Coordinates of C-alpha atoms and ligand atoms in Angstrom, one line a residue:
M1 CA 0.0 0.0 0.0
C2 CA 1.2 3.5 0.6
G3 CA 1.2 6.5 -1.7
I4 CA 4.3 8.0 -3.3
V5 CA 4.9 11.3 -5.2
G6 CA 7.9 13.0 -6.8
F7 CA 8.7 16.3 -8.3
I8 CA 11.5 17.8 -10.4
G9 CA 11.3 21.3 -11.8
K10 CA 12.1 25.0 -11.4
K11 CA 9.8 25.7 -8.4
Q12 CA 10.0 24.5 -4.8
A13 CA 9.1 20.8 -4.5
A14 CA 7.6 20.7 -1.0
P15 CA 4.2 22.4 -1.8
F16 CA 3.6 20.0 -4.7
L17 CA 4.6 17.0 -2.6
L18 CA 2.3 17.9 0.2
E19 CA -0.7 18.5 -2.2
G20 CA 0.1 15.1 -3.9
L21 CA 0.2 13.3 -0.6
R22 CA -3.1 14.8 0.5
R23 CA -4.6 13.3 -2.6
L24 CA -3.0 9.9 -1.8
E25 CA -3.8 9.7 1.9
Y26 CA -6.5 7.2 1.0
R27 CA -3.7 4.7 0.5
G28 CA -2.5 4.9 4.1
Y29 CA -2.2 7.3 6.9
D30 CA 0.2 5.7 9.5
S31 CA 2.9 8.2 8.8
A32 CA 4.1 10.6 6.1
G33 CA 7.4 12.2 5.0
I34 CA 9.1 14.2 2.3
A35 CA 12.8 14.6 1.2
T36 CA 14.3 17.2 -1.0
L37 CA 17.7 18.0 -2.3
D38 CA 18.9 21.3 -0.9
G39 CA 22.2 22.4 -2.4
G40 CA 22.7 18.8 -3.4
K41 CA 22.2 17.5 0.1
I42 CA 19.4 15.2 1.1
T43 CA 17.1 16.8 3.7
K44 CA 14.0 15.2 5.1
V45 CA 11.1 15.6 7.5
R46 CA 8.9 12.7 8.6
A47 CA 6.1 12.4 11.1
Q48 CA 4.1 9.6 12.6
G49 CA 0.3 9.7 12.1
H50 CA -1.8 11.6 9.6
L51 CA -0.4 14.0 7.0
S52 CA -1.5 17.0 9.2
F53 CA 1.3 16.1 11.6
L54 CA 3.8 16.3 8.8
T55 CA 2.3 19.6 7.6
E56 CA 2.7 21.1 11.1
K57 CA 6.3 19.9 11.3
L58 CA 7.1 21.5 8.0
K59 CA 5.7 24.8 9.1
K60 CA 8.4 24.9 11.8
N61 CA 11.1 23.3 9.7
P62 CA 10.4 24.0 6.0
L63 CA 12.3 22.1 3.3
S64 CA 13.6 23.8 0.2
G65 CA 14.8 22.4 -3.1
C66 CA 13.4 21.9 -6.5
V67 CA 13.5 18.1 -6.6
G68 CA 11.8 15.9 -4.0
I69 CA 9.9 12.8 -3.1
G70 CA 7.1 12.2 -0.6
H71 CA 5.3 9.2 1.0
T72 CA 2.2 8.4 3.0
R73 CA 2.4 5.0 4.7
W74 CA 0.2 2.0 5.5
A75 CA 2.5 0.0 7.7
T76 CA 3.5 -3.5 6.6
H77 CA 7.1 -4.0 7.9
G78 CA 7.7 -2.2 11.1
K79 CA 5.4 -0.2 13.4
P80 CA 4.0 3.1 12.3
T81 CA 6.7 5.1 14.0
E82 CA 8.7 8.1 12.7
A83 CA 11.8 5.9 12.4
N84 CA 9.9 3.6 10.0
A85 CA 8.4 6.5 8.0
H86 CA 9.6 7.1 4.5
P87 CA 11.7 8.5 2.9
H88 CA 14.5 6.1 3.9
S89 CA 17.9 7.4 3.1
T90 CA 21.7 7.2 3.3
D91 CA 24.1 10.1 2.7
L92 CA 23.8 9.3 -1.1
V93 CA 20.2 8.2 -1.8
A94 CA 16.7 8.8 -0.5
V95 CA 13.8 6.4 -1.4
V96 CA 10.1 6.2 -1.1
H97 CA 8.4 2.9 -1.8
N98 CA 4.9 1.4 -2.3
G99 CA 4.9 -2.4 -2.2
I100 CA 6.8 -5.1 -0.4
I101 CA 10.4 -6.3 -0.9
E102 CA 10.1 -10.1 -0.2
N103 CA 13.8 -10.9 0.0
Y104 CA 14.7 -7.9 2.3
R105 CA 15.9 -10.2 5.1
E106 CA 18.7 -11.7 2.9
L107 CA 19.5 -8.3 1.4
R108 CA 19.7 -6.7 4.8
A109 CA 22.0 -9.4 6.2
L110 CA 24.2 -9.0 3.1
L111 CA 24.4 -5.2 3.5
E112 CA 24.9 -5.4 7.2
N113 CA 27.9 -7.7 6.6
K114 CA 29.3 -5.0 4.4
G115 CA 29.0 -2.5 7.3
C116 CA 25.7 -0.7 6.4
I117 CA 23.9 0.6 9.4
F118 CA 20.1 0.3 9.3
T119 CA 17.9 2.7 11.2
S120 CA 14.4 1.2 10.6
D121 CA 12.5 -2.1 10.6
T122 CA 11.2 -1.6 7.1
D123 CA 11.8 -3.7 4.0
T124 CA 12.3 -0.4 2.0
E125 CA 15.6 0.6 3.7
V126 CA 17.5 -2.1 1.8
I127 CA 16.8 -0.3 -1.4
A128 CA 18.5 2.9 -0.3
H129 CA 21.5 0.9 0.9
L130 CA 21.7 -1.3 -2.2
I131 CA 21.8 1.7 -4.5
S132 CA 24.3 3.5 -2.3
D133 CA 26.5 0.5 -2.2
N134 CA 26.5 0.3 -6.0
M135 CA 27.3 4.0 -6.2
R136 CA 30.2 3.6 -3.8
H137 CA 31.6 1.0 -6.2
G138 CA 31.7 3.7 -9.0
M139 CA 28.3 3.3 -10.6
T140 CA 26.3 6.2 -11.8
P141 CA 22.8 6.7 -10.2
Q142 CA 21.2 5.2 -13.2
Q143 CA 23.5 2.1 -13.3
A144 CA 23.3 1.7 -9.5
T145 CA 19.4 1.8 -9.6
S146 CA 19.2 -0.6 -12.5
A147 CA 21.5 -3.1 -10.8
A148 CA 19.7 -2.8 -7.5
L149 CA 16.2 -3.3 -9.1
K150 CA 17.5 -6.7 -10.5
Q151 CA 18.3 -7.8 -6.9
L152 CA 14.8 -7.1 -5.6
D153 CA 12.0 -9.7 -5.3
G154 CA 8.5 -8.5 -4.7
A155 CA 6.4 -5.5 -5.6
F156 CA 7.4 -1.9 -5.8
A157 CA 6.8 1.6 -7.1
L158 CA 9.7 3.8 -6.2
G159 CA 10.8 7.4 -6.2
I160 CA 14.6 7.9 -5.7
L161 CA 16.7 11.0 -5.1
F162 CA 20.5 11.2 -5.4
A163 CA 22.7 13.5 -3.3
G164 CA 24.6 15.9 -5.6
H165 CA 22.2 15.3 -8.5
D166 CA 19.7 18.1 -8.3
D167 CA 18.8 17.5 -12.0
L168 CA 17.6 13.8 -11.5
L169 CA 14.7 11.9 -10.1
I170 CA 14.3 8.2 -10.8
G171 CA 11.0 6.3 -10.7
A172 CA 10.6 2.5 -11.1
R173 CA 7.8 0.0 -10.9
R174 CA 7.1 -3.7 -10.7
G175 CA 3.7 -4.9 -9.4
S176 CA 2.7 -1.6 -7.8
P177 CA 1.3 1.2 -10.1
L178 CA 3.3 4.4 -11.0
A179 CA 2.1 7.3 -13.1
L180 CA 4.5 9.9 -14.6
G181 CA 3.2 13.5 -15.2
H182 CA 4.5 15.8 -17.9
G183 CA 4.4 19.5 -17.1
A184 CA 5.7 22.6 -19.0
D185 CA 8.9 22.9 -17.0
A186 CA 8.5 20.2 -14.4
M187 CA 8.0 16.4 -14.3
Y188 CA 6.1 14.5 -11.7
L189 CA 5.6 11.0 -10.4
G190 CA 2.8 9.6 -8.3
S191 CA 1.0 6.4 -7.3
D192 CA -1.9 7.5 -9.4
A193 CA -2.9 10.3 -11.8
L194 CA -5.2 11.8 -9.1
A195 CA -2.2 12.9 -7.1
L196 CA -0.9 14.8 -10.2
A197 CA -4.2 16.2 -11.4
P198 CA -3.7 19.8 -10.1
Q199 CA -0.3 19.9 -12.0
T200 CA -0.9 18.1 -15.3
N201 CA -3.3 15.9 -17.2
K202 CA -0.5 14.5 -19.4
I203 CA 0.2 11.1 -17.9
T204 CA 2.4 8.1 -18.8
Y205 CA 1.7 4.9 -17.0
L206 CA 4.9 2.8 -16.6
E207 CA 4.6 -0.8 -17.6
D208 CA 5.7 -3.6 -15.3
G209 CA 9.4 -3.6 -14.9
D210 CA 10.0 -0.1 -16.3
W211 CA 12.2 2.5 -14.7
A212 CA 12.4 6.1 -15.7
E213 CA 14.8 9.1 -15.4
L214 CA 13.0 12.3 -14.8
Y215 CA 14.6 15.6 -15.7
T216 CA 13.0 19.1 -15.6
D217 CA 12.3 19.0 -19.3
R218 CA 12.1 15.3 -20.3
I219 CA 11.5 11.8 -19.2
V220 CA 13.6 8.8 -20.4
I221 CA 11.9 5.4 -19.9
H222 CA 13.7 2.0 -19.8
D223 CA 12.2 -1.4 -19.8
S224 CA 13.3 -4.2 -17.4
S225 CA 16.3 -4.9 -19.7
D226 CA 17.3 -1.3 -19.6
V227 CA 16.4 -0.6 -23.2
V228 CA 15.1 2.9 -23.8
V229 CA 11.4 2.6 -24.7
E230 CA 8.5 4.9 -25.7
R231 CA 5.3 4.8 -23.6
K232 CA 2.1 6.6 -24.6
I233 CA 1.2 9.9 -23.0
H234 CA -2.5 9.8 -22.0
T235 CA -4.7 12.8 -21.5
S236 CA -6.3 12.3 -18.1
S237 CA -9.9 13.4 -17.6
L238 CA -9.4 13.6 -13.8
T239 CA -10.4 16.9 -12.3
N240 CA -8.2 18.9 -10.0
D241 CA -11.2 20.0 -8.0
V242 CA -10.7 19.6 -4.3
I243 CA -13.3 17.1 -3.2
G244 CA -15.2 18.5 -0.2
K245 CA -17.6 17.1 2.3
G246 CA -20.3 19.7 1.5
P247 CA -22.8 20.0 4.4
Y248 CA -22.0 16.5 5.7
S249 CA -19.8 15.9 8.7
H250 CA -18.0 13.0 7.0
F251 CA -17.2 11.8 3.5
M252 CA -18.9 8.5 4.3
L253 CA -22.2 10.2 5.1
K254 CA -22.0 12.3 1.9
E255 CA -21.3 9.2 -0.1
I256 CA -24.2 7.3 1.4
F257 CA -26.5 10.2 0.4
E258 CA -25.0 10.4 -3.1
Q259 CA -26.3 6.9 -3.9
P260 CA -29.5 7.8 -5.7
S261 CA -27.7 10.0 -8.1
V262 CA -24.7 7.6 -8.5
I263 CA -27.1 4.7 -9.4
K264 CA -28.9 6.9 -11.9
A265 CA -25.5 8.0 -13.4
T266 CA -24.3 4.4 -13.6
L267 CA -27.5 3.2 -15.2
E268 CA -27.8 6.0 -17.7
P269 CA -25.3 4.7 -20.3
M270 CA -26.8 1.2 -20.0
I271 CA -30.4 2.1 -20.8
T272 CA -32.2 3.9 -23.6
K273 CA -34.6 6.8 -23.1
D274 CA -37.5 4.2 -23.3
H275 CA -35.9 2.3 -20.4
A276 CA -34.7 -0.6 -22.6
L277 CA -31.4 -2.3 -21.8
A278 CA -28.5 -1.1 -24.0
L279 CA -25.2 -2.4 -22.8
P280 CA -21.9 -1.8 -24.6
A281 CA -20.9 -4.5 -27.1
L282 CA -19.2 -7.3 -25.2
P283 CA -16.1 -9.2 -26.5
F284 CA -18.0 -12.5 -25.9
N285 CA -21.5 -13.9 -26.4
W286 CA -23.4 -14.8 -23.2
K287 CA -24.8 -17.8 -25.1
N288 CA -21.4 -19.4 -25.4
V289 CA -20.1 -18.7 -21.9
P290 CA -19.8 -22.0 -20.1
R291 CA -19.1 -20.4 -16.7
L292 CA -18.5 -17.1 -15.1
T293 CA -15.9 -16.5 -12.5
I294 CA -16.3 -13.4 -10.2
L295 CA -13.3 -12.2 -8.3
A296 CA -13.0 -9.4 -5.8
C297 CA -12.1 -8.4 -2.3
G298 CA -14.0 -7.1 0.7
T299 CA -17.2 -5.1 -0.1
A300 CA -16.7 -5.7 -3.8
S301 CA -16.7 -9.4 -3.2
Y302 CA -20.1 -9.1 -1.5
A303 CA -21.4 -7.3 -4.6
G304 CA -20.0 -10.2 -6.6
L305 CA -21.8 -12.7 -4.4
V306 CA -25.1 -10.9 -5.1
G307 CA -24.1 -11.0 -8.7
K308 CA -23.7 -14.8 -8.6
Y309 CA -27.3 -15.1 -7.4
W310 CA -28.5 -12.9 -10.1
F311 CA -26.6 -14.6 -13.0
E312 CA -27.7 -18.0 -11.8
Q313 CA -31.3 -17.2 -11.1
L314 CA -31.9 -14.9 -14.1
A315 CA -29.6 -16.2 -16.8
Q316 CA -29.1 -19.8 -15.7
L317 CA -25.4 -19.2 -16.0
P318 CA -23.1 -21.2 -13.6
V319 CA -21.0 -18.8 -11.6
E320 CA -17.9 -19.5 -9.4
I321 CA -17.0 -16.7 -7.0
D322 CA -14.0 -16.4 -4.8
L323 CA -12.0 -13.9 -2.8
A324 CA -9.2 -12.7 -5.0
S325 CA -6.6 -13.4 -2.3
E326 CA -7.6 -17.1 -2.2
F327 CA -8.3 -17.7 -5.8
R328 CA -5.0 -18.1 -7.6
Y329 CA -3.3 -19.9 -4.8
R330 CA -5.7 -22.8 -4.9
E331 CA -4.8 -23.1 -8.7
P332 CA -8.4 -23.7 -10.0
P333 CA -8.9 -24.9 -13.5
M334 CA -10.8 -22.4 -15.7
P335 CA -13.0 -23.4 -18.7
Q336 CA -12.3 -22.6 -22.3
G337 CA -14.4 -19.7 -23.4
G338 CA -15.0 -18.6 -19.8
V339 CA -15.4 -15.0 -18.6
A340 CA -14.0 -13.5 -15.4
I341 CA -15.8 -10.5 -13.9
I342 CA -13.4 -8.5 -11.8
I343 CA -14.9 -6.0 -9.4
S344 CA -13.0 -3.2 -7.7
Q345 CA -13.7 0.3 -6.6
S346 CA -10.1 1.5 -6.8
G347 CA -9.0 -0.8 -9.7
E348 CA -5.7 -1.1 -7.8
T349 CA -6.3 -3.9 -5.3
A350 CA -3.2 -6.1 -5.5
D351 CA -5.0 -9.4 -4.8
T352 CA -7.7 -8.6 -7.3
L353 CA -5.2 -7.6 -10.0
A354 CA -3.2 -10.8 -9.4
A355 CA -6.4 -12.9 -9.7
L356 CA -7.2 -11.0 -13.0
H357 CA -3.8 -12.0 -14.4
Y358 CA -4.4 -15.6 -13.3
A359 CA -7.7 -15.7 -15.2
K360 CA -6.3 -13.9 -18.2
E361 CA -3.4 -16.4 -18.5
R362 CA -6.0 -19.2 -18.5
G363 CA -7.7 -17.7 -21.5
Q364 CA -10.7 -16.0 -19.8
K365 CA -12.2 -12.8 -21.3
I366 CA -11.9 -10.2 -18.6
L367 CA -14.8 -7.9 -17.9
S368 CA -14.1 -5.5 -15.1
I369 CA -16.4 -3.3 -13.0
V370 CA -14.3 -0.5 -11.7
N371 CA -14.7 3.0 -10.5
V372 CA -11.4 4.4 -11.6
P373 CA -11.2 4.3 -15.4
Q374 CA -7.4 4.7 -15.6
S375 CA -6.6 2.1 -13.0
S376 CA -4.4 -1.0 -13.4
I377 CA -7.4 -3.3 -13.4
A378 CA -9.2 -1.3 -16.0
R379 CA -6.1 -1.2 -18.2
A380 CA -5.6 -4.9 -18.0
S381 CA -9.2 -5.8 -18.9
D382 CA -10.8 -6.7 -22.3
I383 CA -13.8 -4.6 -21.4
V384 CA -14.7 -2.2 -18.6
V385 CA -18.3 -1.5 -17.6
P386 CA -17.7 1.4 -15.2
T387 CA -19.4 2.4 -12.0
L388 CA -19.9 6.1 -12.3
A389 CA -19.8 6.7 -8.5
G390 CA -17.2 9.5 -8.6
P391 CA -14.3 9.6 -6.2
E392 CA -15.1 7.6 -3.0
I393 CA -13.0 9.1 -0.2
G394 CA -14.4 7.4 2.9
V395 CA -12.5 4.2 3.5
A396 CA -15.7 2.3 4.0
S397 CA -17.1 1.6 0.6
T398 CA -20.8 2.7 0.2
K399 CA -21.8 4.3 -3.1
A400 CA -19.3 2.2 -5.0
F401 CA -21.0 -1.0 -3.7
T402 CA -24.5 0.0 -4.8
A403 CA -23.0 1.1 -8.2
Q404 CA -21.4 -2.3 -8.5
L405 CA -24.7 -4.0 -7.8
T406 CA -26.3 -1.8 -10.5
V407 CA -23.8 -2.9 -13.1
L408 CA -24.0 -6.5 -12.1
L409 CA -27.8 -6.6 -12.3
A410 CA -27.8 -4.9 -15.7
L411 CA -25.2 -7.5 -16.9
A412 CA -27.3 -10.4 -15.5
L413 CA -30.3 -9.0 -17.3
D414 CA -28.4 -8.7 -20.6
A415 CA -27.2 -12.3 -20.1
A416 CA -30.8 -13.5 -19.4
R417 CA -32.1 -11.7 -22.5
T418 CA -29.3 -13.1 -24.8
R419 CA -29.7 -16.6 -23.4
G420 CA -33.5 -16.4 -23.5
T421 CA -33.9 -17.5 -19.9
Q422 CA -36.4 -14.9 -18.9
P423 CA -39.5 -13.6 -20.7
D424 CA -39.0 -10.0 -22.1
S425 CA -41.7 -8.8 -19.8
R426 CA -39.9 -10.0 -16.7
I427 CA -36.6 -8.4 -17.9
Q428 CA -38.5 -5.2 -18.4
D429 CA -40.1 -5.3 -15.0
I430 CA -36.8 -5.8 -13.3
L431 CA -35.3 -3.0 -15.2
T432 CA -38.2 -0.7 -14.2
A433 CA -37.6 -1.7 -10.6
L434 CA -33.9 -1.0 -10.9
C435 CA -34.6 2.4 -12.4
D436 CA -37.0 3.1 -9.5
I437 CA -34.4 2.2 -6.8
P438 CA -32.9 5.7 -6.5
N439 CA -36.4 6.9 -5.4
K440 CA -36.8 4.1 -2.9
I441 CA -33.3 4.7 -1.5
G442 CA -34.3 8.4 -1.2
S443 CA -37.1 7.3 1.2
V444 CA -34.7 5.3 3.3
L445 CA -32.4 8.3 3.5
R446 CA -35.2 10.4 4.7
Q447 CA -35.5 7.9 7.7
E448 CA -31.9 8.6 8.7
N449 CA -32.9 9.6 12.2
V450 CA -34.4 6.1 12.8
F451 CA -30.9 4.6 12.3
Q452 CA -29.3 7.3 14.2
E453 CA -31.5 6.5 17.2
L454 CA -31.0 2.7 16.8
A455 CA -27.2 3.3 16.8
Q456 CA -27.4 4.9 20.2
G457 CA -27.9 1.4 21.5
F458 CA -24.6 0.3 19.9
D459 CA -22.7 2.5 22.3
T460 CA -21.6 -0.3 24.6
V461 CA -22.3 -3.5 22.7
S462 CA -19.3 -5.7 21.8
D463 CA -20.8 -8.0 19.2
V464 CA -23.6 -7.8 16.6
L465 CA -24.9 -10.5 14.3
Y466 CA -26.3 -9.8 10.9
L467 CA -28.5 -12.4 9.3
G468 CA -30.2 -12.7 5.9
R469 CA -31.2 -15.3 3.4
G470 CA -30.8 -15.6 -0.4
L471 CA -30.0 -12.2 -1.9
L472 CA -29.8 -10.7 1.5
Y473 CA -27.1 -13.1 2.8
P474 CA -24.3 -11.2 1.1
L475 CA -25.9 -8.0 2.5
A476 CA -25.7 -9.5 6.0
M477 CA -21.9 -9.9 5.5
E478 CA -21.6 -6.4 4.1
G479 CA -23.6 -5.0 7.0
A480 CA -21.2 -6.7 9.4
L481 CA -18.1 -5.6 7.5
K482 CA -19.3 -1.9 7.5
L483 CA -19.9 -2.0 11.3
K484 CA -16.6 -3.6 12.3
E485 CA -14.4 -1.5 10.0
I486 CA -15.6 1.9 11.2
S487 CA -17.0 1.3 14.7
Y488 CA -14.6 -1.5 15.8
I489 CA -17.5 -3.5 17.1
H490 CA -17.1 -7.2 16.4
A491 CA -19.8 -8.2 13.9
E492 CA -20.6 -11.3 11.9
G493 CA -22.7 -11.8 8.8
Y494 CA -24.3 -15.1 8.4
P495 CA -27.0 -16.8 6.2
A496 CA -30.0 -16.9 8.5
G497 CA -30.6 -20.6 7.9
E498 CA -27.1 -21.5 9.0
M499 CA -27.5 -19.8 12.4
K500 CA -28.9 -23.0 14.0
H501 CA -25.6 -24.8 13.0
G502 CA -23.4 -22.8 15.4
P503 CA -23.9 -19.0 15.8
I504 CA -27.1 -19.6 17.8
A505 CA -24.8 -20.4 20.8
L506 CA -23.9 -16.7 20.8
I507 CA -27.5 -15.5 21.4
D508 CA -28.2 -13.9 24.7
E509 CA -30.1 -10.8 25.9
K510 CA -27.1 -8.6 25.2
L511 CA -26.6 -9.5 21.5
P512 CA -28.3 -7.3 18.9
V513 CA -29.2 -9.5 15.8
V514 CA -30.0 -7.5 12.7
F515 CA -32.3 -9.5 10.4
M516 CA -32.7 -8.4 6.8
A517 CA -36.0 -10.0 5.8
P518 CA -38.2 -8.5 3.1
S519 CA -41.5 -10.2 2.7
D520 CA -40.4 -12.4 -0.2
V521 CA -40.6 -16.2 -0.7
L522 CA -38.0 -16.7 2.0
F523 CA -39.8 -14.6 4.6
E524 CA -41.6 -17.5 6.4
K525 CA -38.3 -19.4 6.7
T526 CA -36.5 -16.3 8.1
L527 CA -39.5 -15.8 10.5
S528 CA -38.6 -19.1 12.1
N529 CA -35.0 -18.0 12.5
I530 CA -36.2 -14.8 14.1
Q531 CA -38.3 -16.8 16.5
E532 CA -35.3 -18.9 17.4
V533 CA -33.5 -15.8 18.4
T534 CA -36.3 -14.1 20.3
A535 CA -37.0 -17.4 22.2
R536 CA -33.5 -17.1 23.5
G537 CA -33.8 -13.5 24.6
G538 CA -31.8 -12.1 21.6
K539 CA -32.5 -8.5 20.7
V540 CA -33.9 -8.7 17.1
I541 CA -33.6 -5.5 14.9
L542 CA -35.8 -6.3 12.0
L543 CA -35.3 -4.6 8.6
S544 CA -38.3 -5.4 6.4
D545 CA -41.1 -3.9 4.4
K546 CA -44.5 -2.8 5.7
K547 CA -46.0 -6.3 5.2
G548 CA -43.1 -7.9 7.1
V549 CA -43.2 -5.4 9.9
D550 CA -47.0 -5.7 10.2
A551 CA -46.7 -9.4 10.5
I552 CA -44.0 -9.7 13.2
G553 CA -42.8 -6.2 14.1
A554 CA -44.6 -6.3 17.5
S555 CA -42.7 -9.4 18.6
V556 CA -39.2 -8.1 18.1
F557 CA -37.0 -5.6 19.9
R558 CA -37.1 -3.0 17.0
A559 CA -38.6 -3.1 13.5
V560 CA -37.9 -0.7 10.7
S561 CA -40.2 -0.6 7.8
L562 CA -38.5 0.0 4.4
P563 CA -40.1 0.6 1.0
S564 CA -41.5 -2.5 -0.8
V565 CA -39.5 -3.4 -3.8
D566 CA -39.3 -6.3 -6.3
P567 CA -37.3 -8.8 -4.2
I568 CA -34.7 -9.1 -7.0
V569 CA -33.5 -5.5 -6.4
S570 CA -33.7 -5.7 -2.6
P571 CA -29.9 -5.9 -2.1
L572 CA -29.6 -2.3 -3.5
L573 CA -32.2 -1.0 -1.0
Y574 CA -31.1 -3.0 2.1
A575 CA -27.5 -1.8 1.6
V576 CA -28.5 1.7 2.8
P577 CA -29.9 1.0 6.3
V578 CA -26.8 -1.1 7.2
Q579 CA -24.6 1.7 6.0
L580 CA -26.5 4.3 8.1
L581 CA -26.5 2.0 11.1
A582 CA -22.7 1.5 10.9
Y583 CA -22.1 5.1 10.3
H584 CA -24.1 6.3 13.3
A585 CA -22.6 3.6 15.5
A586 CA -19.2 4.8 14.6
V587 CA -20.2 8.4 15.4
V588 CA -21.6 7.4 18.8
R589 CA -18.4 5.6 19.6
G590 CA -16.3 8.5 18.4
T591 CA -14.1 6.7 15.9
N592 CA -12.4 8.2 12.9
V593 CA -15.2 7.4 10.4
D594 CA -13.5 8.3 7.2
Q595 CA -10.0 7.0 8.1
P596 CA -10.6 4.1 10.5
R597 CA -7.5 2.6 12.3
N598 CA -5.3 0.1 10.5
L599 CA -7.1 0.4 7.2
A600 CA -6.5 2.1 3.8
K601 CA -8.8 2.8 1.0
S602 CA -6.7 1.0 -1.6
V603 CA -4.9 -2.2 -0.7
T604 CA -2.0 -2.5 -3.1
V605 CA -0.1 -5.2 -1.2
E606 CA -0.9 -8.9 -1.2
Ligands
AGP1 C1 -14.9 -1.8 2.2 O1 -15.6 -1.0 3.0 C2 -13.5 -1.9 2.4 N1 -12.8 -0.8 2.9 C3 -12.7 -2.9 1.6 O2 -13.3 -4.2 1.9 C4 -12.7 -2.8 0.0 O3 -14.0 -3.1 -0.5 C5 -11.7 -3.8 -0.5 O4 -10.4 -3.5 0.0 C6 -11.7 -3.9 -2.0 O5 -11.3 -2.6 -2.6 P1 -11.5 -2.3 -4.1 O6 -13.0 -2.3 -4.3 O7 -10.9 -1.0 -4.3 O8 -10.8 -3.4 -4.9

């Protein structure tokens, strides 16, 4: 994980580096630091904690110099202390790094034997010492870097400064992403184009194994064999607007409230004015797809699990789904002519990207559902069907999730239509229900105070159980994930029918149990599960529609009536109450809602 930036130009580097880091803080916020060359000497300032601590330190101790690098950290090797904060440096070299050097122990032992003194517990510090060691043996910065890169195993995006070389900045990547920005009389590097957006929209994405020399007026790119290569300059459409919270107290709340417009925006390119389905031309025919494989992590994987139910029920298409981090290591066979759907908000999740490559190498067509069109996953796909959610800043994914569901349902309907598995009238009815979801979500949002009030009761609880059946089972897991990641309350999501096989032992009068149970075909079954909980004194919080609440609301601890919808679109609606409940529980408990501890928005390490 982590975010890196670099600048070389005629102006002072520090202001650009800080602005770039602010835009990359979603990648980690355990510590931050910058280094510049001042009169050829490496100077650096680092601080533990959020970027604001670094900003304060720099006010007292400003750094000057027109070439510099910066880093915002999500700790992997070594605690989140100042000593472990990047940049890591010697008297010759300073390095910022996103990724993991897997052979750092051997390299460190080798370098320590040669007399190098290490001052951190990080894997990154070996890079600074390796390059310095090469330079002490007479190599130029370029030769020293190229030789060091060949000794590294693992993933990295790097920014490197060299003492005495005010005219040079080197960037390199393998596994982790790195974007280079072309300015009028400055060049930039950053973990993504968003970091560079205020400065330039002319972006080159390094390919795996590339390294680049950045000068004030030009960039020279080398491939992994050191051959000079040309890489395309893209014009990025990212805006440099500062993304604000508007009237909301947190980005997460703003993003929850954006869902009606995000779903509309995501749907718009996929339907005609007369509400008919109009997906982009796909590089495969649904009729010939023997099996779909859906791969993702975290919240995106729960969207994928809902997708599995939709593709199977509506299009009679067999679907395998797995967490991207598990998938490739179990070495599953993949069918000829198969399609892999890759889901990711950031488009940079390392596990998901690795799973994509596994599927691609096994001949699968890759369809990705991503929110960042220039991301690594988007660029590695055969086709991208985007979620048009706009930047999602809160670490807890909300609007990206419902946008992913929107795309998945549209794709499942397209598959059903092509495969002739549903009558046209049913497809049209579902599409109409989907188009109406923004209005229905609007009514849930108008009931925010109900969830705010319910969350007061989560002030002192230590565990919560979320239960649902069928399409609501993935939502139970999503509700539990939302709650634990931002409120730090232990929560579990379970299929309601499975409760009696173990989790029922947890039920006592202190345990809130959130049931998601619209009055659909599974309602009677879920009702039995609700009774099993109330009989044991559990505190049932029922989320249902009017019919469901009328039937059993009086017999549970609390019941909330949500709008009635076609059961097939219910996951989109039921996402919102569990988001609001988690949000308000986190507020009640006083946690950092948008930047919860130990997490980062984009997880670019395996
Ligand atoms: C969700 O709230 C999480 N923070 C996390 O599970 C996230 O969904 C996961 O890391 C996948 O990220 P991606 O969608 O950017 O690939």
